[in-house]
Amino acid sequence: MISWGVWSDSTDEQCWATTGKPPLDGRWVDVNKGDTHHPNIRSRYVAKDLALTKSDEFFAAMPPLEALRMLISFVASGRTNGRGGRKILIIDARKAHLHAFPERDIFVRLPPELRKKGRCGWIRRCLYGTRDAPAMWEAFLAGELKTHGFIQGVASPCVFVHSTRDLRCMVHGDDFIFAGEEGDLQWVEARMEESFLIKIVGLLGGDEGDLKEVRVLNRVLTWTSTGILYEADPRLVEQLVQDFSTAAGPVKTAGTKQEAQEENLLDTGEHRRFRGGAARANYLAQDRPDISYATKELCRRMHAPHASDMKALERLVRYLSGAGRLQYRFDWQQDNSLCVYCDTDFAGCSVTRKSTSGGCAMLGQHLIKHW
């Protein structure tokens, strides 16, 4: 942060005169990106810039999950085998927020190692923890990609396509996922080094020297001779089974039939436990069509769960204990036409009479989105 000039030396008096407020507090935040046996510690100095009011001014977009699946389908389409052709390049922008520049005056207390009485730092680059840092980073990265010939998406500002090269890109925070021919990927890697401080996570492909498995946004991608496999982080299921394990064995279906009955609400502790489990299952359901309906029913009951709702969650976990992994298959294909299937169960819930609409979107034989 010192070598990049993230702040310039200033005084508390200057801060009050400019902003009418004292400098923001800050603290070191240490995060283990690895695990207990293989720690990977990241330390960041973070400002305590509280968001007291909601404002679109500080909003930063995230791409929809189907953007990643469409990118994988783009790589797997138009081919008959896994040699050569399009590949996937994953690049991590290091110290992402520090690349961008703030558009308002921000002062922050310096880290304890540098702190002096009556002195503070006037922020010259976006510091982690400041409210507008994500939005400024998004604007900065989009501007850099545009200078290299990329066109930004209309429906989502986090997806890009190159105007002359056969390149697609999606950006999730500080993660860049590119898809294209190896020559074009080498070109974009050089351009990224010009614009950002980067770390090459890996190149997923079928040639010698390419990675055959990689993690992207906590999803596991595996390159095989017949296509690309995609699955959710297996640790999500492991955590659910650990938190809601029962003596009963696995079952073949995830859901239960909801029946109207009078019973007491869960107590505060069990209510919190139910909500945590339902939320984790809901996150997992983005990549698990087989549990999406059962999870939707759990989330409907999250505001006032009963004992039967906890049993429904435990049944879902019993199902997952016997079906812990589900993989999407993006087989090599020539046809990538879009087909959408949908249906509605009108007033299907016997208790609330609520309806459920469901469907899926396919690119050729590739499942892109389900609901």
mmCIF file of N, CA and C in Angstrom, residues 202-308:
data_model
loop_
_atom_site.group_PDB
_atom_site.id
_atom_site.type_symbol
_atom_site.label_atom_id
_atom_site.label_comp_id
_atom_site.label_asym_id
_atom_site.label_seq_id
_atom_site.Cartn_x
_atom_site.Cartn_y
_atom_site.Cartn_z
ATOM 1 N N GLY A 202 -4.896 -20.630 -13.708
ATOM 2 C CA GLY A 202 -4.660 -21.806 -14.532
ATOM 3 C C GLY A 202 -5.385 -21.748 -15.859
ATOM 4 N N LEU A 203 -4.968 -22.640 -16.761
ATOM 5 C CA LEU A 203 -5.576 -22.789 -18.084
ATOM 6 C C LEU A 203 -6.166 -24.182 -18.168
ATOM 7 N N LEU A 204 -7.490 -24.256 -18.312
ATOM 8 C CA LEU A 204 -8.198 -25.534 -18.401
ATOM 9 C C LEU A 204 -8.331 -25.908 -19.863
ATOM 10 N N GLY A 205 -7.775 -27.055 -20.247
ATOM 11 C CA GLY A 205 -7.830 -27.477 -21.637
ATOM 12 C C GLY A 205 -7.457 -28.933 -21.784
ATOM 13 N N GLY A 206 -7.444 -29.415 -23.044
ATOM 14 C CA GLY A 206 -7.197 -30.822 -23.298
ATOM 15 C C GLY A 206 -5.816 -31.151 -23.785
ATOM 16 N N ASP A 207 -4.967 -30.142 -23.977
ATOM 17 C CA ASP A 207 -3.622 -30.393 -24.485
ATOM 18 C C ASP A 207 -2.644 -30.657 -23.343
ATOM 19 N N GLU A 208 -1.482 -31.181 -23.690
ATOM 20 C CA GLU A 208 -0.456 -31.469 -22.695
ATOM 21 C C GLU A 208 -0.017 -30.172 -22.017
ATOM 22 N N GLY A 209 0.062 -30.193 -20.709
ATOM 23 C CA GLY A 209 0.435 -29.006 -19.949
ATOM 24 C C GLY A 209 -0.748 -28.210 -19.444
ATOM 25 N N ASP A 210 -1.934 -28.434 -19.992
ATOM 26 C CA ASP A 210 -3.139 -27.749 -19.512
ATOM 27 C C ASP A 210 -3.650 -28.418 -18.238
ATOM 28 N N LEU A 211 -4.299 -27.625 -17.392
ATOM 29 C CA LEU A 211 -4.939 -28.192 -16.214
ATOM 30 C C LEU A 211 -6.139 -29.026 -16.636
ATOM 31 N N LYS A 212 -6.368 -30.120 -15.922
ATOM 32 C CA LYS A 212 -7.542 -30.964 -16.193
ATOM 33 C C LYS A 212 -8.630 -30.752 -15.142
ATOM 34 N N GLU A 213 -8.314 -30.039 -14.062
ATOM 35 C CA GLU A 213 -9.319 -29.715 -13.041
ATOM 36 C C GLU A 213 -8.955 -28.384 -12.423
ATOM 37 N N VAL A 214 -9.966 -27.558 -12.182
ATOM 38 C CA VAL A 214 -9.736 -26.236 -11.610
ATOM 39 C C VAL A 214 -10.987 -25.816 -10.852
ATOM 40 N N ARG A 215 -10.804 -24.959 -9.843
ATOM 41 C CA ARG A 215 -11.939 -24.393 -9.098
ATOM 42 C C ARG A 215 -12.217 -22.984 -9.618
ATOM 43 N N VAL A 216 -13.488 -22.740 -9.922
ATOM 44 C CA VAL A 216 -13.928 -21.427 -10.392
ATOM 45 C C VAL A 216 -15.148 -21.023 -9.575
ATOM 46 N N LEU A 217 -15.050 -19.922 -8.829
ATOM 47 C CA LEU A 217 -16.153 -19.447 -8.004
ATOM 48 C C LEU A 217 -16.675 -20.565 -7.091
ATOM 49 N N ASN A 218 -15.745 -21.331 -6.537
ATOM 50 C CA ASN A 218 -16.059 -22.454 -5.647
ATOM 51 C C ASN A 218 -16.812 -23.575 -6.354
ATOM 52 N N ARG A 219 -16.778 -23.589 -7.677
ATOM 53 C CA ARG A 219 -17.281 -24.724 -8.444
ATOM 54 C C ARG A 219 -16.080 -25.489 -9.009
ATOM 55 N N VAL A 220 -16.250 -26.787 -9.183
ATOM 56 C CA VAL A 220 -15.174 -27.635 -9.678
ATOM 57 C C VAL A 220 -15.418 -27.940 -11.148
ATOM 58 N N LEU A 221 -14.467 -27.556 -12.009
ATOM 59 C CA LEU A 221 -14.534 -27.861 -13.437
ATOM 60 C C LEU A 221 -13.494 -28.926 -13.752
ATOM 61 N N THR A 222 -13.919 -29.976 -14.478
ATOM 62 C CA THR A 222 -13.026 -31.076 -14.828
ATOM 63 C C THR A 222 -13.094 -31.313 -16.325
ATOM 64 N N TRP A 223 -11.924 -31.328 -16.966
ATOM 65 C CA TRP A 223 -11.830 -31.569 -18.410
ATOM 66 C C TRP A 223 -11.650 -33.061 -18.636
ATOM 67 N N THR A 224 -12.549 -33.681 -19.425
ATOM 68 C CA THR A 224 -12.470 -35.105 -19.725
ATOM 69 C C THR A 224 -12.406 -35.312 -21.235
ATOM 70 N N SER A 225 -12.304 -36.577 -21.634
ATOM 71 C CA SER A 225 -12.229 -36.882 -23.065
ATOM 72 C C SER A 225 -13.560 -36.661 -23.771
ATOM 73 N N THR A 226 -14.665 -36.625 -23.025
ATOM 74 C CA THR A 226 -15.990 -36.476 -23.638
ATOM 75 C C THR A 226 -16.608 -35.103 -23.419
ATOM 76 N N GLY A 227 -16.026 -34.284 -22.539
ATOM 77 C CA GLY A 227 -16.581 -32.964 -22.280
ATOM 78 C C GLY A 227 -16.068 -32.383 -20.981
ATOM 79 N N ILE A 228 -16.735 -31.354 -20.508
ATOM 80 C CA ILE A 228 -16.365 -30.673 -19.268
ATOM 81 C C ILE A 228 -17.412 -30.989 -18.205
ATOM 82 N N LEU A 229 -16.961 -31.398 -17.037
ATOM 83 C CA LEU A 229 -17.844 -31.660 -15.905
ATOM 84 C C LEU A 229 -17.841 -30.459 -14.973
ATOM 85 N N TYR A 230 -18.992 -30.157 -14.416
ATOM 86 C CA TYR A 230 -19.178 -28.986 -13.556
ATOM 87 C C TYR A 230 -19.972 -29.432 -12.338
ATOM 88 N N GLU A 231 -19.514 -29.065 -11.141
ATOM 89 C CA GLU A 231 -20.275 -29.414 -9.944
ATOM 90 C C GLU A 231 -20.037 -28.394 -8.844
ATOM 91 N N ALA A 232 -20.991 -28.343 -7.918
ATOM 92 C CA ALA A 232 -20.882 -27.445 -6.778
ATOM 93 C C ALA A 232 -19.781 -27.908 -5.847
ATOM 94 N N ASP A 233 -19.366 -27.019 -4.961
ATOM 95 C CA ASP A 233 -18.346 -27.339 -3.976
ATOM 96 C C ASP A 233 -18.851 -28.484 -3.090
ATOM 97 N N PRO A 234 -18.186 -29.655 -3.092
ATOM 98 C CA PRO A 234 -18.651 -30.785 -2.274
ATOM 99 C C PRO A 234 -18.686 -30.476 -0.784
ATOM 100 N N ARG A 235 -17.942 -29.459 -0.347
ATOM 101 C CA ARG A 235 -17.898 -29.131 1.078
ATOM 102 C C ARG A 235 -19.246 -28.621 1.591
ATOM 103 N N LEU A 236 -20.086 -28.084 0.706
ATOM 104 C CA LEU A 236 -21.403 -27.615 1.125
ATOM 105 C C LEU A 236 -22.256 -28.772 1.631
ATOM 106 N N VAL A 237 -22.233 -29.885 0.903
ATOM 107 C CA VAL A 237 -22.986 -31.061 1.338
ATOM 108 C C VAL A 237 -22.387 -31.623 2.614
ATOM 109 N N GLU A 238 -21.063 -31.693 2.678
ATOM 110 C CA GLU A 238 -20.407 -32.222 3.874
ATOM 111 C C GLU A 238 -20.799 -31.426 5.111
ATOM 112 N N GLN A 239 -20.883 -30.101 4.981
ATOM 113 C CA GLN A 239 -21.230 -29.266 6.122
ATOM 114 C C GLN A 239 -22.682 -29.482 6.546
ATOM 115 N N LEU A 240 -23.600 -29.610 5.583
ATOM 116 C CA LEU A 240 -24.996 -29.865 5.905
ATOM 117 C C LEU A 240 -25.168 -31.211 6.617
ATOM 118 N N VAL A 241 -24.500 -32.237 6.111
ATOM 119 C CA VAL A 241 -24.594 -33.558 6.729
ATOM 120 C C VAL A 241 -24.016 -33.522 8.138
ATOM 121 N N GLN A 242 -22.949 -32.769 8.317
ATOM 122 C CA GLN A 242 -22.338 -32.664 9.642
ATOM 123 C C GLN A 242 -23.249 -31.936 10.627
ATOM 124 N N ASP A 243 -23.931 -30.883 10.152
ATOM 125 C CA ASP A 243 -24.757 -30.060 11.041
ATOM 126 C C ASP A 243 -26.120 -30.685 11.344
ATOM 127 N N PHE A 244 -26.633 -31.515 10.422
ATOM 128 C CA PHE A 244 -27.991 -32.046 10.598
ATOM 129 C C PHE A 244 -28.010 -33.570 10.461
ATOM 130 N N SER A 245 -26.968 -34.204 10.932
ATOM 131 C CA SER A 245 -26.903 -35.662 10.838
ATOM 132 C C SER A 245 -27.949 -36.300 11.744
ATOM 133 N N THR A 246 -28.557 -37.387 11.271
ATOM 134 C CA THR A 246 -29.545 -38.140 12.050
ATOM 135 C C THR A 246 -29.165 -39.612 12.018
ATOM 136 N N ALA A 247 -29.786 -40.380 12.907
ATOM 137 C CA ALA A 247 -29.508 -41.815 12.953
ATOM 138 C C ALA A 247 -30.090 -42.531 11.745
ATOM 139 N N ALA A 248 -31.131 -41.943 11.135
ATOM 140 C CA ALA A 248 -31.771 -42.578 9.980
ATOM 141 C C ALA A 248 -30.838 -42.541 8.775
ATOM 142 N N GLY A 249 -31.006 -43.508 7.884
ATOM 143 C CA GLY A 249 -30.159 -43.606 6.708
ATOM 144 C C GLY A 249 -30.647 -42.745 5.561
ATOM 145 N N PRO A 250 -29.956 -42.833 4.405
ATOM 146 C CA PRO A 250 -30.317 -42.028 3.229
ATOM 147 C C PRO A 250 -31.709 -42.375 2.702
ATOM 148 N N VAL A 251 -32.325 -41.411 2.019
ATOM 149 C CA VAL A 251 -33.611 -41.617 1.354
ATOM 150 C C VAL A 251 -33.457 -41.278 -0.121
ATOM 151 N N LYS A 252 -34.426 -41.676 -0.941
ATOM 152 C CA LYS A 252 -34.309 -41.518 -2.382
ATOM 153 C C LYS A 252 -34.930 -40.233 -2.916
ATOM 154 N N THR A 253 -35.724 -39.551 -2.089
ATOM 155 C CA THR A 253 -36.335 -38.289 -2.526
ATOM 156 C C THR A 253 -36.000 -37.196 -1.527
ATOM 157 N N ALA A 254 -35.903 -35.952 -2.025
ATOM 158 C CA ALA A 254 -35.447 -34.860 -1.168
ATOM 159 C C ALA A 254 -36.569 -34.189 -0.404
ATOM 160 N N GLY A 255 -37.789 -34.240 -0.897
ATOM 161 C CA GLY A 255 -38.867 -33.460 -0.312
ATOM 162 C C GLY A 255 -39.842 -34.285 0.507
ATOM 163 N N THR A 256 -40.695 -33.569 1.228
ATOM 164 C CA THR A 256 -41.783 -34.193 1.990
ATOM 165 C C THR A 256 -43.098 -33.555 1.564
ATOM 166 N N LYS A 257 -44.190 -34.268 1.795
ATOM 167 C CA LYS A 257 -45.503 -33.729 1.490
ATOM 168 C C LYS A 257 -45.951 -32.832 2.635
ATOM 169 N N GLN A 258 -46.247 -31.575 2.328
ATOM 170 C CA GLN A 258 -46.635 -30.614 3.356
ATOM 171 C C GLN A 258 -48.090 -30.831 3.753
ATOM 172 N N GLU A 259 -48.307 -31.080 5.032
ATOM 173 C CA GLU A 259 -49.652 -31.285 5.539
ATOM 174 C C GLU A 259 -49.990 -30.194 6.554
ATOM 175 N N ALA A 260 -51.247 -29.727 6.553
ATOM 176 C CA ALA A 260 -51.676 -28.725 7.523
ATOM 177 C C ALA A 260 -51.808 -29.368 8.895
ATOM 178 N N GLN A 261 -51.161 -28.781 9.898
ATOM 179 C CA GLN A 261 -51.248 -29.323 11.238
ATOM 180 C C GLN A 261 -50.946 -28.235 12.254
ATOM 181 N N GLU A 262 -51.482 -28.411 13.458
ATOM 182 C CA GLU A 262 -51.244 -27.469 14.538
ATOM 183 C C GLU A 262 -50.044 -27.949 15.348
ATOM 184 N N GLU A 263 -49.050 -27.106 15.525
ATOM 185 C CA GLU A 263 -47.885 -27.465 16.311
ATOM 186 C C GLU A 263 -47.162 -26.197 16.749
ATOM 187 N N ASN A 264 -46.294 -26.336 17.708
ATOM 188 C CA ASN A 264 -45.567 -25.195 18.247
ATOM 189 C C ASN A 264 -44.441 -24.782 17.307
ATOM 190 N N LEU A 265 -44.130 -23.491 17.347
ATOM 191 C CA LEU A 265 -42.990 -22.984 16.590
ATOM 192 C C LEU A 265 -41.695 -23.478 17.217
ATOM 193 N N LEU A 266 -40.634 -23.527 16.417
ATOM 194 C CA LEU A 266 -39.318 -23.864 16.946
ATOM 195 C C LEU A 266 -38.856 -22.776 17.905
ATOM 196 N N ASP A 267 -38.069 -23.147 18.923
ATOM 197 C CA ASP A 267 -37.542 -22.133 19.828
ATOM 198 C C ASP A 267 -36.455 -21.333 19.124
ATOM 199 N N THR A 268 -35.963 -20.294 19.768
ATOM 200 C CA THR A 268 -35.046 -19.355 19.121
ATOM 201 C C THR A 268 -33.792 -20.038 18.587
ATOM 202 N N GLY A 269 -33.211 -20.932 19.392
ATOM 203 C CA GLY A 269 -31.996 -21.607 18.956
ATOM 204 C C GLY A 269 -32.219 -22.494 17.751
ATOM 205 N N GLU A 270 -33.301 -23.299 17.792
ATOM 206 C CA GLU A 270 -33.610 -24.182 16.675
ATOM 207 C C GLU A 270 -34.043 -23.393 15.443
ATOM 208 N N HIS A 271 -34.732 -22.263 15.661
ATOM 209 C CA HIS A 271 -35.131 -21.398 14.549
ATOM 210 C C HIS A 271 -33.895 -20.904 13.806
ATOM 211 N N ARG A 272 -32.908 -20.437 14.572
ATOM 212 C CA ARG A 272 -31.676 -19.945 13.951
ATOM 213 C C ARG A 272 -30.951 -21.073 13.222
ATOM 214 N N ARG A 273 -30.937 -22.233 13.819
ATOM 215 C CA ARG A 273 -30.286 -23.397 13.201
ATOM 216 C C ARG A 273 -30.996 -23.784 11.912
ATOM 217 N N PHE A 274 -32.327 -23.768 11.914
ATOM 218 C CA PHE A 274 -33.093 -24.092 10.711
ATOM 219 C C PHE A 274 -32.803 -23.092 9.596
ATOM 220 N N ARG A 275 -32.806 -21.815 9.929
ATOM 221 C CA ARG A 275 -32.569 -20.788 8.911
ATOM 222 C C ARG A 275 -31.178 -20.923 8.305
ATOM 223 N N GLY A 276 -30.182 -21.227 9.146
ATOM 224 C CA GLY A 276 -28.838 -21.409 8.621
ATOM 225 C C GLY A 276 -28.751 -22.588 7.672
ATOM 226 N N GLY A 277 -29.395 -23.699 8.035
ATOM 227 C CA GLY A 277 -29.378 -24.864 7.156
ATOM 228 C C GLY A 277 -30.134 -24.632 5.870
ATOM 229 N N ALA A 278 -31.293 -23.967 5.949
ATOM 230 C CA ALA A 278 -32.077 -23.681 4.747
ATOM 231 C C ALA A 278 -31.329 -22.740 3.812
ATOM 232 N N ALA A 279 -30.637 -21.766 4.375
ATOM 233 C CA ALA A 279 -29.874 -20.824 3.548
ATOM 234 C C ALA A 279 -28.720 -21.529 2.840
ATOM 235 N N ARG A 280 -28.029 -22.431 3.553
ATOM 236 C CA ARG A 280 -26.938 -23.178 2.920
ATOM 237 C C ARG A 280 -27.479 -24.081 1.809
ATOM 238 N N ALA A 281 -28.624 -24.731 2.065
ATOM 239 C CA ALA A 281 -29.234 -25.582 1.041
ATOM 240 C C ALA A 281 -29.678 -24.759 -0.164
ATOM 241 N N ASN A 282 -30.163 -23.537 0.083
ATOM 242 C CA ASN A 282 -30.608 -22.669 -1.003
ATOM 243 C C ASN A 282 -29.433 -22.267 -1.889
ATOM 244 N N TYR A 283 -28.277 -22.014 -1.273
ATOM 245 C CA TYR A 283 -27.079 -21.697 -2.058
ATOM 246 C C TYR A 283 -26.665 -22.911 -2.892
ATOM 247 N N LEU A 284 -26.700 -24.093 -2.279
ATOM 248 C CA LEU A 284 -26.346 -25.318 -2.995
ATOM 249 C C LEU A 284 -27.308 -25.597 -4.142
ATOM 250 N N ALA A 285 -28.593 -25.259 -3.958
ATOM 251 C CA ALA A 285 -29.620 -25.563 -4.952
ATOM 252 C C ALA A 285 -29.399 -24.831 -6.270
ATOM 253 N N GLN A 286 -28.575 -23.785 -6.278
ATOM 254 C CA GLN A 286 -28.248 -23.123 -7.541
ATOM 255 C C GLN A 286 -27.610 -24.099 -8.521
ATOM 256 N N ASP A 287 -26.906 -25.106 -7.985
ATOM 257 C CA ASP A 287 -26.215 -26.091 -8.815
ATOM 258 C C ASP A 287 -26.795 -27.492 -8.670
ATOM 259 N N ARG A 288 -27.931 -27.607 -7.966
ATOM 260 C CA ARG A 288 -28.538 -28.915 -7.744
ATOM 261 C C ARG A 288 -30.018 -28.874 -8.107
ATOM 262 N N PRO A 289 -30.369 -29.107 -9.372
ATOM 263 C CA PRO A 289 -31.792 -29.116 -9.749
ATOM 264 C C PRO A 289 -32.595 -30.142 -8.960
ATOM 265 N N ASP A 290 -31.947 -31.215 -8.497
ATOM 266 C CA ASP A 290 -32.675 -32.277 -7.803
ATOM 267 C C ASP A 290 -33.182 -31.847 -6.432
ATOM 268 N N ILE A 291 -32.635 -30.773 -5.860
ATOM 269 C CA ILE A 291 -33.106 -30.328 -4.543
ATOM 270 C C ILE A 291 -33.739 -28.942 -4.592
ATOM 271 N N SER A 292 -33.873 -28.367 -5.778
ATOM 272 C CA SER A 292 -34.339 -26.982 -5.860
ATOM 273 C C SER A 292 -35.778 -26.826 -5.369
ATOM 274 N N TYR A 293 -36.651 -27.798 -5.677
ATOM 275 C CA TYR A 293 -38.041 -27.672 -5.219
ATOM 276 C C TYR A 293 -38.123 -27.837 -3.701
ATOM 277 N N ALA A 294 -37.483 -28.862 -3.158
ATOM 278 C CA ALA A 294 -37.521 -29.097 -1.715
ATOM 279 C C ALA A 294 -36.930 -27.908 -0.958
ATOM 280 N N THR A 295 -35.871 -27.320 -1.504
ATOM 281 C CA THR A 295 -35.238 -26.175 -0.853
ATOM 282 C C THR A 295 -36.124 -24.949 -0.918
ATOM 283 N N LYS A 296 -36.806 -24.763 -2.044
ATOM 284 C CA LYS A 296 -37.745 -23.636 -2.162
ATOM 285 C C LYS A 296 -38.832 -23.728 -1.103
ATOM 286 N N GLU A 297 -39.333 -24.935 -0.860
ATOM 287 C CA GLU A 297 -40.356 -25.127 0.164
ATOM 288 C C GLU A 297 -39.817 -24.803 1.555
ATOM 289 N N LEU A 298 -38.561 -25.176 1.829
ATOM 290 C CA LEU A 298 -37.952 -24.848 3.122
ATOM 291 C C LEU A 298 -37.844 -23.336 3.299
ATOM 292 N N CYS A 299 -37.440 -22.643 2.256
ATOM 293 C CA CYS A 299 -37.253 -21.190 2.358
ATOM 294 C C CYS A 299 -38.588 -20.469 2.528
ATOM 295 N N ARG A 300 -39.679 -21.044 2.011
ATOM 296 C CA ARG A 300 -40.993 -20.454 2.217
ATOM 297 C C ARG A 300 -41.380 -20.443 3.698
ATOM 298 N N ARG A 301 -40.846 -21.396 4.452
ATOM 299 C CA ARG A 301 -41.217 -21.542 5.862
ATOM 300 C C ARG A 301 -40.179 -20.921 6.799
ATOM 301 N N MET A 302 -39.221 -20.210 6.239
ATOM 302 C CA MET A 302 -38.106 -19.737 7.044
ATOM 303 C C MET A 302 -38.527 -18.715 8.099
ATOM 304 N N HIS A 303 -39.586 -17.935 7.848
ATOM 305 C CA HIS A 303 -39.958 -16.867 8.772
ATOM 306 C C HIS A 303 -40.558 -17.402 10.062
ATOM 307 N N ALA A 304 -41.228 -18.564 10.013
ATOM 308 C CA ALA A 304 -41.861 -19.116 11.220
ATOM 309 C C ALA A 304 -41.862 -20.634 11.126
ATOM 310 N N PRO A 305 -40.715 -21.288 11.255
ATOM 311 C CA PRO A 305 -40.637 -22.736 11.069
ATOM 312 C C PRO A 305 -41.212 -23.514 12.251
ATOM 313 N N HIS A 306 -41.815 -24.669 11.945
ATOM 314 C CA HIS A 306 -42.353 -25.586 12.946
ATOM 315 C C HIS A 306 -41.476 -26.836 13.009
ATOM 316 N N ALA A 307 -41.830 -27.732 13.893
ATOM 317 C CA ALA A 307 -41.080 -28.978 14.047
ATOM 318 C C ALA A 307 -41.092 -29.784 12.750
ATOM 319 N N SER A 308 -42.218 -29.776 12.029
ATOM 320 C CA SER A 308 -42.300 -30.514 10.765
ATOM 321 C C SER A 308 -41.347 -29.939 9.720
#
